[in-house]
PDB file of C-alpha atoms in Angstrom:
ATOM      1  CA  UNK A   1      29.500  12.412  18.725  1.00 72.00           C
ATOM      2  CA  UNK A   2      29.864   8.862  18.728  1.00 79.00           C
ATOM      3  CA  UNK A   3      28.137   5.839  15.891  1.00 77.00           C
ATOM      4  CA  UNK A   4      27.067   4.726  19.162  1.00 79.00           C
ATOM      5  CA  UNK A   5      25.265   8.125  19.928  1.00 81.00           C
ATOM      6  CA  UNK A   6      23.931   8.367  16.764  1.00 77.00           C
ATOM      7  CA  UNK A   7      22.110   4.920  16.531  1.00 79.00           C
ATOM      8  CA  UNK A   8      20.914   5.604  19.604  1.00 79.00           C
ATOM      9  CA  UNK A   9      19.562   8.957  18.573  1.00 80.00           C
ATOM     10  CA  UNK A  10      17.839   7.692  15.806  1.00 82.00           C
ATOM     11  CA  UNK A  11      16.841   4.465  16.994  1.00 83.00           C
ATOM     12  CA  UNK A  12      13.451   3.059  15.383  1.00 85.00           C
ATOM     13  CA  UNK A  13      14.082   4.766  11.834  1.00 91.00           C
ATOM     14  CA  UNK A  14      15.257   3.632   8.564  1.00 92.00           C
ATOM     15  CA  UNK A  15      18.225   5.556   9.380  1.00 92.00           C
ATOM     16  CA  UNK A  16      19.263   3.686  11.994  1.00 92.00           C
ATOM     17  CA  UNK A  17      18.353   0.649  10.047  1.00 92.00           C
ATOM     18  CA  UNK A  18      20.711   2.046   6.715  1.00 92.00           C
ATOM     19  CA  UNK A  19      23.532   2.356   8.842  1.00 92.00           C
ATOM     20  CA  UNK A  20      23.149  -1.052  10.898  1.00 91.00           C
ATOM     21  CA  UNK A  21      23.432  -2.445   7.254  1.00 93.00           C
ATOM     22  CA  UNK A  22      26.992  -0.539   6.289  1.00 91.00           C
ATOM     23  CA  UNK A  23      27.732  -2.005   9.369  1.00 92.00           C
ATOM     24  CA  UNK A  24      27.076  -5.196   9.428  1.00 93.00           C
ATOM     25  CA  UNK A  25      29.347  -8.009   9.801  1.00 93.00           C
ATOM     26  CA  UNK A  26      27.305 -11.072   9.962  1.00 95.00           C
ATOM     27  CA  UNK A  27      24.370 -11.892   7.175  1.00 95.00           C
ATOM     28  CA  UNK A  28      21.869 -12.145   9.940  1.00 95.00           C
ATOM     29  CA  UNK A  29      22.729  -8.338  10.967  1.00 95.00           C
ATOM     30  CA  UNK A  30      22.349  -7.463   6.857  1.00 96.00           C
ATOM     31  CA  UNK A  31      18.778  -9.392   6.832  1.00 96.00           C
ATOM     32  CA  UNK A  32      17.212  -7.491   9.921  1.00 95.00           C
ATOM     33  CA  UNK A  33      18.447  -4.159   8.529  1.00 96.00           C
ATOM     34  CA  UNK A  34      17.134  -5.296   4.889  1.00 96.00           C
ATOM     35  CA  UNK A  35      13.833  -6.031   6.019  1.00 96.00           C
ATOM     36  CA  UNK A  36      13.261  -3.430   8.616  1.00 96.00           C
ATOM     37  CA  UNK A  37      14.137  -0.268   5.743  1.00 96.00           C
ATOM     38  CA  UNK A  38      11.409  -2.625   3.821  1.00 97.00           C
ATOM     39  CA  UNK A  39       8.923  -2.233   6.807  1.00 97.00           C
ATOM     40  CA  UNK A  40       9.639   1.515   6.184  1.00 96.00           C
ATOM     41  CA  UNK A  41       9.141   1.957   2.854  1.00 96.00           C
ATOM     42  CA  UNK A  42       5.783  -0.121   3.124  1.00 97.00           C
ATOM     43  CA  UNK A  43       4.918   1.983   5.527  1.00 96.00           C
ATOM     44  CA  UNK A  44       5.345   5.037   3.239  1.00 96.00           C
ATOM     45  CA  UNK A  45       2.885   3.559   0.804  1.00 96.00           C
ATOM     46  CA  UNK A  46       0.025   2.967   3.418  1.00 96.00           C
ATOM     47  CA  UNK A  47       0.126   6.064   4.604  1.00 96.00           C
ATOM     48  CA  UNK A  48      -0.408   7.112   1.225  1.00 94.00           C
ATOM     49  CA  UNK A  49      -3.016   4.322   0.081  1.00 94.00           C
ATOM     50  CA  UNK A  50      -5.297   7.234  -1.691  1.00 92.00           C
ATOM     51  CA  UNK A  51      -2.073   7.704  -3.928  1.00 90.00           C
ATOM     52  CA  UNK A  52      -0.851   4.259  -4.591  1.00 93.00           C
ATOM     53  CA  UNK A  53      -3.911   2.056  -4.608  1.00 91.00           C
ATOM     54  CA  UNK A  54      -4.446   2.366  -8.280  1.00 92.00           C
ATOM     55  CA  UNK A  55      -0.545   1.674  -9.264  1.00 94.00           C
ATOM     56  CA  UNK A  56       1.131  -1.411 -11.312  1.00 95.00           C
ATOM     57  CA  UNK A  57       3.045  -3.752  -9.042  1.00 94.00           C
ATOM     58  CA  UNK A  58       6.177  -2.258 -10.708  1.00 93.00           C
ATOM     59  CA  UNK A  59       5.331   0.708 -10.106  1.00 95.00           C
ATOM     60  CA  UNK A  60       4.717   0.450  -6.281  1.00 96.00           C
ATOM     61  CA  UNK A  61       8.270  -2.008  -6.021  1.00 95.00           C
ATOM     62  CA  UNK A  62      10.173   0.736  -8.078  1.00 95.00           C
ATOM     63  CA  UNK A  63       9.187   3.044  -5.185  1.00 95.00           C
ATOM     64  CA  UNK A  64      10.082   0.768  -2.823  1.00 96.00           C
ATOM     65  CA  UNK A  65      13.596   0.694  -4.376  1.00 95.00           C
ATOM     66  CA  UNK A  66      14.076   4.656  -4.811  1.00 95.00           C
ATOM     67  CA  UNK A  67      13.044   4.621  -1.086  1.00 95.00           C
ATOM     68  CA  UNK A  68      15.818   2.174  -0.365  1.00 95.00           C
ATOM     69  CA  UNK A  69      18.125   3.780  -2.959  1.00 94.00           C
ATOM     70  CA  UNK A  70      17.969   7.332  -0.783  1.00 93.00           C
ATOM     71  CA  UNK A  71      19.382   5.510   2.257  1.00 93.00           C
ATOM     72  CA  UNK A  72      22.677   4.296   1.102  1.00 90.00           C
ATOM     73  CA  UNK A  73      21.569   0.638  -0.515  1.00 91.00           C
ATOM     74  CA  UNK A  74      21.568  -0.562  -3.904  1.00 88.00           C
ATOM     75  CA  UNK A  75      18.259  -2.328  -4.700  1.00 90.00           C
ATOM     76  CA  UNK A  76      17.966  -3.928  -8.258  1.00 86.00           C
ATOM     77  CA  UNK A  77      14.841  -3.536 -10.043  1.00 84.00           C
ATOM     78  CA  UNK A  78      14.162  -6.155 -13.002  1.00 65.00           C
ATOM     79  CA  UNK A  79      17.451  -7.856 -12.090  1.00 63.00           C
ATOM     80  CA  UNK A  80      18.906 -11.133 -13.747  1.00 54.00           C
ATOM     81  CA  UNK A  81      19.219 -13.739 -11.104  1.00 61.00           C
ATOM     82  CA  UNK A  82      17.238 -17.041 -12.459  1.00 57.00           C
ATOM     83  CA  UNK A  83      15.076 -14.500 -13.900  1.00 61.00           C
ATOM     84  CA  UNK A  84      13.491 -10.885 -12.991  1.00 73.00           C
ATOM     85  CA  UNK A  85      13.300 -10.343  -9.731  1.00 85.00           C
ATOM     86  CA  UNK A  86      11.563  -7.752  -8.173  1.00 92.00           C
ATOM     87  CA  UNK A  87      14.064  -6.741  -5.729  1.00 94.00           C
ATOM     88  CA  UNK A  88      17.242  -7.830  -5.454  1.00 94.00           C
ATOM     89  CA  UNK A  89      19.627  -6.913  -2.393  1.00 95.00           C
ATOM     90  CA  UNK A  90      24.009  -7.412  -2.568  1.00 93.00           C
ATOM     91  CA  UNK A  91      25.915  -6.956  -0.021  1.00 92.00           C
ATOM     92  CA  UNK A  92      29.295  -7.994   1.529  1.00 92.00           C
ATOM     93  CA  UNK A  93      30.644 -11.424   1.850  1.00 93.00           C
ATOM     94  CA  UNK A  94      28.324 -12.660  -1.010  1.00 94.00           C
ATOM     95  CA  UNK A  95      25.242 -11.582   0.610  1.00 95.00           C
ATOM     96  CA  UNK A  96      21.793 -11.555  -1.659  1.00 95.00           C
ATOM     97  CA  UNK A  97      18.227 -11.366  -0.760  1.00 96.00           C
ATOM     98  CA  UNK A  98      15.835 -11.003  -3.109  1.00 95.00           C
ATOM     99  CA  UNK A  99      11.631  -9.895  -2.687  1.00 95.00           C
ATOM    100  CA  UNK A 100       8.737 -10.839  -4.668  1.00 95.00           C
ATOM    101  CA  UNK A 101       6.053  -8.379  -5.018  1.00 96.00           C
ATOM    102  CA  UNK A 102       2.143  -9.113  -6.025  1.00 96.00           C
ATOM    103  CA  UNK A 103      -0.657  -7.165  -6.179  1.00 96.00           C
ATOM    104  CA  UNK A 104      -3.597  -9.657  -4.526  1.00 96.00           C
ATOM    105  CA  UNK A 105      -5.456 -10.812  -6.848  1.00 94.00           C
ATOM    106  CA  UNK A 106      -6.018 -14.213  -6.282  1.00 95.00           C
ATOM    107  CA  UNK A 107      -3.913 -16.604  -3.897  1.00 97.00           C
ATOM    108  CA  UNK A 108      -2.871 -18.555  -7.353  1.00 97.00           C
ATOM    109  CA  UNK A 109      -1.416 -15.641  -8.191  1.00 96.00           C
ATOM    110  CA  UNK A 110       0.613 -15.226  -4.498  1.00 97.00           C
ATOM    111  CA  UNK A 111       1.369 -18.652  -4.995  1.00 97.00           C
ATOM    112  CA  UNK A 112       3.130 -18.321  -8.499  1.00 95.00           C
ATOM    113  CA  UNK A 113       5.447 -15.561  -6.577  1.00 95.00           C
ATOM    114  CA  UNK A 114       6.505 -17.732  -4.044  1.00 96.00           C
ATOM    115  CA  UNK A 115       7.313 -20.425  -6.822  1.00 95.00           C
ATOM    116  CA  UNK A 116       9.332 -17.954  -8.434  1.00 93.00           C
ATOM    117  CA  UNK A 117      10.901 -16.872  -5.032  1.00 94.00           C
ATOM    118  CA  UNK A 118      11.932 -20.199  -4.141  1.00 93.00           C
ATOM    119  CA  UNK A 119      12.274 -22.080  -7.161  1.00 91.00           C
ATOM    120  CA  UNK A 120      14.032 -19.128  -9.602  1.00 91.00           C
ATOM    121  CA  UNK A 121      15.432 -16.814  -8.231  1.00 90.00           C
ATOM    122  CA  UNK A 122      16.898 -17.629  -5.187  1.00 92.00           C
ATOM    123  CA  UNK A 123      19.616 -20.136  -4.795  1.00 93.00           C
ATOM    124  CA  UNK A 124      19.240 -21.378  -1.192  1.00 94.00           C
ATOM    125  CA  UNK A 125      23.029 -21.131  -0.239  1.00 96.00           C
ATOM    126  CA  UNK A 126      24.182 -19.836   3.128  1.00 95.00           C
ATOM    127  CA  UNK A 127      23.772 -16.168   3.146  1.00 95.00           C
ATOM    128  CA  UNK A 128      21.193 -16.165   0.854  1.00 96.00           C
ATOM    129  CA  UNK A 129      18.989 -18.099   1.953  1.00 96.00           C
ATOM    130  CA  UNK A 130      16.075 -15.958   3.126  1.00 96.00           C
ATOM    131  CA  UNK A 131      13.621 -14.278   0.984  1.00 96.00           C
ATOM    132  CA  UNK A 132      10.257 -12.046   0.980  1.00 97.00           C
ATOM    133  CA  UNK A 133       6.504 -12.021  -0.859  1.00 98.00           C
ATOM    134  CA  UNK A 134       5.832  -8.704  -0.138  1.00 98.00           C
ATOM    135  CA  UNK A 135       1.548  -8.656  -0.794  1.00 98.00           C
ATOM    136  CA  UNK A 136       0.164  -5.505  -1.837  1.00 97.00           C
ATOM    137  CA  UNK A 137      -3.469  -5.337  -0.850  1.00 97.00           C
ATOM    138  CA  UNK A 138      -6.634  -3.726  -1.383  1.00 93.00           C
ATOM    139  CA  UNK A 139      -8.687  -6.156   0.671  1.00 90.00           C
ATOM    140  CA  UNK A 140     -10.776  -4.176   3.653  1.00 91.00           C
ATOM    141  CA  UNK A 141      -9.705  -6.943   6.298  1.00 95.00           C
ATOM    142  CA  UNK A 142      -5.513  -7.323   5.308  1.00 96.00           C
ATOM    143  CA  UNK A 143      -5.552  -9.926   7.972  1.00 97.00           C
ATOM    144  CA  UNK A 144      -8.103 -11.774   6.759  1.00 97.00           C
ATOM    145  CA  UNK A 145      -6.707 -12.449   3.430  1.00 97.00           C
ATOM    146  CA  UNK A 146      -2.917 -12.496   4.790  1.00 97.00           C
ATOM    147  CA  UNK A 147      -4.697 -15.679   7.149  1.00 97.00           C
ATOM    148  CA  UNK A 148      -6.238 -17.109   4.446  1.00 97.00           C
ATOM    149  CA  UNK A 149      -2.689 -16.773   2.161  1.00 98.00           C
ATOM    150  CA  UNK A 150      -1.240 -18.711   4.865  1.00 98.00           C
ATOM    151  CA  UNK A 151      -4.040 -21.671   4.526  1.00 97.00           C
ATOM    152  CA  UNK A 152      -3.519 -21.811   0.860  1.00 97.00           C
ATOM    153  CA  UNK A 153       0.523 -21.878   1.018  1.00 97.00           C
ATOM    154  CA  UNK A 154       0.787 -25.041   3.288  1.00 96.00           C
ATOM    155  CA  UNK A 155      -2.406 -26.745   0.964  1.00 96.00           C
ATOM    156  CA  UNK A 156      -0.068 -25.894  -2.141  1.00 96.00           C
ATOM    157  CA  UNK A 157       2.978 -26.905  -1.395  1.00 95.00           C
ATOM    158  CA  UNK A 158       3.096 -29.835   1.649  1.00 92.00           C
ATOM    159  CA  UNK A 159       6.503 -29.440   2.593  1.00 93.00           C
ATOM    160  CA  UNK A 160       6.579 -25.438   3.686  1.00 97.00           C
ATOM    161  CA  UNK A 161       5.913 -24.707   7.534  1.00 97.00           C
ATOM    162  CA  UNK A 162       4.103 -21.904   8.641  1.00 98.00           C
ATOM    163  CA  UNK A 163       5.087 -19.748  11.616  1.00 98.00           C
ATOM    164  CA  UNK A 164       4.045 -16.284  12.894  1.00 98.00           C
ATOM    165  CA  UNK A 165       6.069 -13.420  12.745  1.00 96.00           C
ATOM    166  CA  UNK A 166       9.391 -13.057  15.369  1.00 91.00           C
ATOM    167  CA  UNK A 167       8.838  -9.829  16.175  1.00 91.00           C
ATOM    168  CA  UNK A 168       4.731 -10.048  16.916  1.00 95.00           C
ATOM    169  CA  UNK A 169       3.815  -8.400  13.517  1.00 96.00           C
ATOM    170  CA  UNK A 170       0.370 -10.322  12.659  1.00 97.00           C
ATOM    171  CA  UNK A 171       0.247  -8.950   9.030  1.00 97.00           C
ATOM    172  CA  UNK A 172       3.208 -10.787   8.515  1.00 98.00           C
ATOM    173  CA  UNK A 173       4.332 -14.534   8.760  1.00 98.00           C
ATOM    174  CA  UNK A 174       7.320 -16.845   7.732  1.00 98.00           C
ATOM    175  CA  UNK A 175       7.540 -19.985   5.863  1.00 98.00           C
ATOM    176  CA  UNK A 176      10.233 -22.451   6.115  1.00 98.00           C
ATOM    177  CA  UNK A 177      11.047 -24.923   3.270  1.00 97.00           C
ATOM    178  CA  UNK A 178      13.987 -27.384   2.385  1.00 96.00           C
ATOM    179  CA  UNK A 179      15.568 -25.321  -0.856  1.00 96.00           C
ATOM    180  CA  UNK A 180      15.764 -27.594  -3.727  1.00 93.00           C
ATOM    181  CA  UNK A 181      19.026 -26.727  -5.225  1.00 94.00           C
ATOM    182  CA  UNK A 182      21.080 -26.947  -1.453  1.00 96.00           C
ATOM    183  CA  UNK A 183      18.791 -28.728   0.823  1.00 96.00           C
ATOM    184  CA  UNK A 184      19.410 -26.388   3.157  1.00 97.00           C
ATOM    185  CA  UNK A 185      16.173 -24.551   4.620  1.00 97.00           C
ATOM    186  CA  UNK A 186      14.904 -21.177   3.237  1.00 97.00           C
ATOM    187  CA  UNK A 187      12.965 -18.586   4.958  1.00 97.00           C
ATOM    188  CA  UNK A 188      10.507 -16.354   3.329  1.00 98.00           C
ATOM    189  CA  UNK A 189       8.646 -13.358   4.930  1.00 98.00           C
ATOM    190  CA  UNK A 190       5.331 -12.873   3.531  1.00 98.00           C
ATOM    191  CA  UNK A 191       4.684  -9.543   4.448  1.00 98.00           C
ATOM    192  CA  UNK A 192       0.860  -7.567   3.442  1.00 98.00           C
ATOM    193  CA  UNK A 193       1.043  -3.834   2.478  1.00 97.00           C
ATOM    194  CA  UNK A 194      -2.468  -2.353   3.239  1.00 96.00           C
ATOM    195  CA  UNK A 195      -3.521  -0.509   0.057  1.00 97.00           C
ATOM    196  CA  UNK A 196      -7.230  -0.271   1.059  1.00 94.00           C
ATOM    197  CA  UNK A 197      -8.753   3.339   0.797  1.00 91.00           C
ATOM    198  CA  UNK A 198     -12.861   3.846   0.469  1.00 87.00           C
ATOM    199  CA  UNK A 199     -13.478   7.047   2.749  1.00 88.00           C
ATOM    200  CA  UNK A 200     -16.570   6.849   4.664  1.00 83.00           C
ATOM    201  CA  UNK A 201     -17.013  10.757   4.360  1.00 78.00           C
ATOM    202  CA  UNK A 202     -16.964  10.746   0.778  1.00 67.00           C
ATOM    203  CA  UNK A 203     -20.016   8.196   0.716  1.00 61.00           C
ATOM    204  CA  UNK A 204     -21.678  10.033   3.239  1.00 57.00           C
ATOM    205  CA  UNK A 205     -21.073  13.274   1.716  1.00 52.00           C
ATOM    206  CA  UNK A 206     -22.689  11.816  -1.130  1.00 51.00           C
ATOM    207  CA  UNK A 207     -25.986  10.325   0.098  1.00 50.00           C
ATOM    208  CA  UNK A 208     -25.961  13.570   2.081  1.00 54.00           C
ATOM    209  CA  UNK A 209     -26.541  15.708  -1.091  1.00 52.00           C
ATOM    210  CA  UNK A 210     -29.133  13.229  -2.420  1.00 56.00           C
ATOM    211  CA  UNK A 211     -31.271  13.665   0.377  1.00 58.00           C
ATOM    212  CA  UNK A 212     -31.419  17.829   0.176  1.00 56.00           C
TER     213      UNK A 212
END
């Protein structure tokens, strides 16, 4: 069996996305596999929202990173660069993208991330020059808040433009920014993780037995 045949095979998964990474031979390649294992492990935590909505940020990022850590990469949790980061990513030719994660708790809050993000712990240059808020969310309407996120980043800081998300994700969008240390432009992803969980049929269930 081929590499070929086995991409192929599992095509869509974080497999697929681990082993694009191994492979990868330009920093563009590394970023797409980086962010679409993230999309996985996110994924993993909304599906269990009833088990992770009452966790610490670090605690929902260090899962992130074990997730990560299973398929062949070597997140850093807590990791020097400026300052703690979140997560922090190495890879070949000098490669390094690094996440900031925040529970939503008030868009001053989101905002301080990105600050950090851009201002501490990333340092612009070519092949690291692209970066994520990752937004962990209890909100009922994600896309609501995720909107209103995007309102309050370009009325905080003039100089970022807004765009949405390449591949048509709307809880998602990108900000572009000259970095201050290289002038060059970084990219961030700010990316929601819907945490929300208040079952209807436990409410019911409730007013239910009230009324015998």
């Amino acid at each position: 069996m081929t590499l070929s045949t086995v991409l192929a095979l599992h095509d869509g998964t974080a497999l697929a996305a681990a082993l694009r990474y191994t492979l990868a031979q330009t920093h563009d390649a590394r970023l797409e596999a980086v962010r679409t294992v993230i999309d996985h492990a996110c994924s993993e935590l909304e599906v269990n929202s009833h088990l992770k909505k009452d966790l610490s940020e670090d605690q929902l990022t260090i899962e992130i990173c074990q997730y990560m850590r299973g398929l062949g990469f070597e997140p850093r949790h807590d990791e020097q660069a400026g300052g703690h980061c979140d997560i922090l990513v190495r890879g070949k030719n000098m490669f390094m993208w690094v996440a900031e994660a925040k529970w939503h708790t008030s868009y001053s809050w989101l905002d301080q991330g990105f600050q950090q993000l851009a201002t501490r712990y990333s340092t612009g240059v070519p092949g690291q020059d692209q970066g994520e808020v990752i937004i962990y969310c209890r909100n009922r309407d994600a896309l609501a808040m995720l909107s209103k996120w995007r309102e309050e980043l370009s009325n905080r800081n003039a100089a970022v433009e807004t765009a949405d998300d390449e591949s048509g994700n709307p809880l998602a969008f990108w900000s572009t920014h000259k970095h201050e240390k290289t002038g060059l432009d970084y990219r961030v992803r700010h990316k929601v993780v819907t945490l929300h969980h208040e079952p209807a049929d436990k409410n019911k269930a409730a007013c239910d037995s009230r009324d015998e």
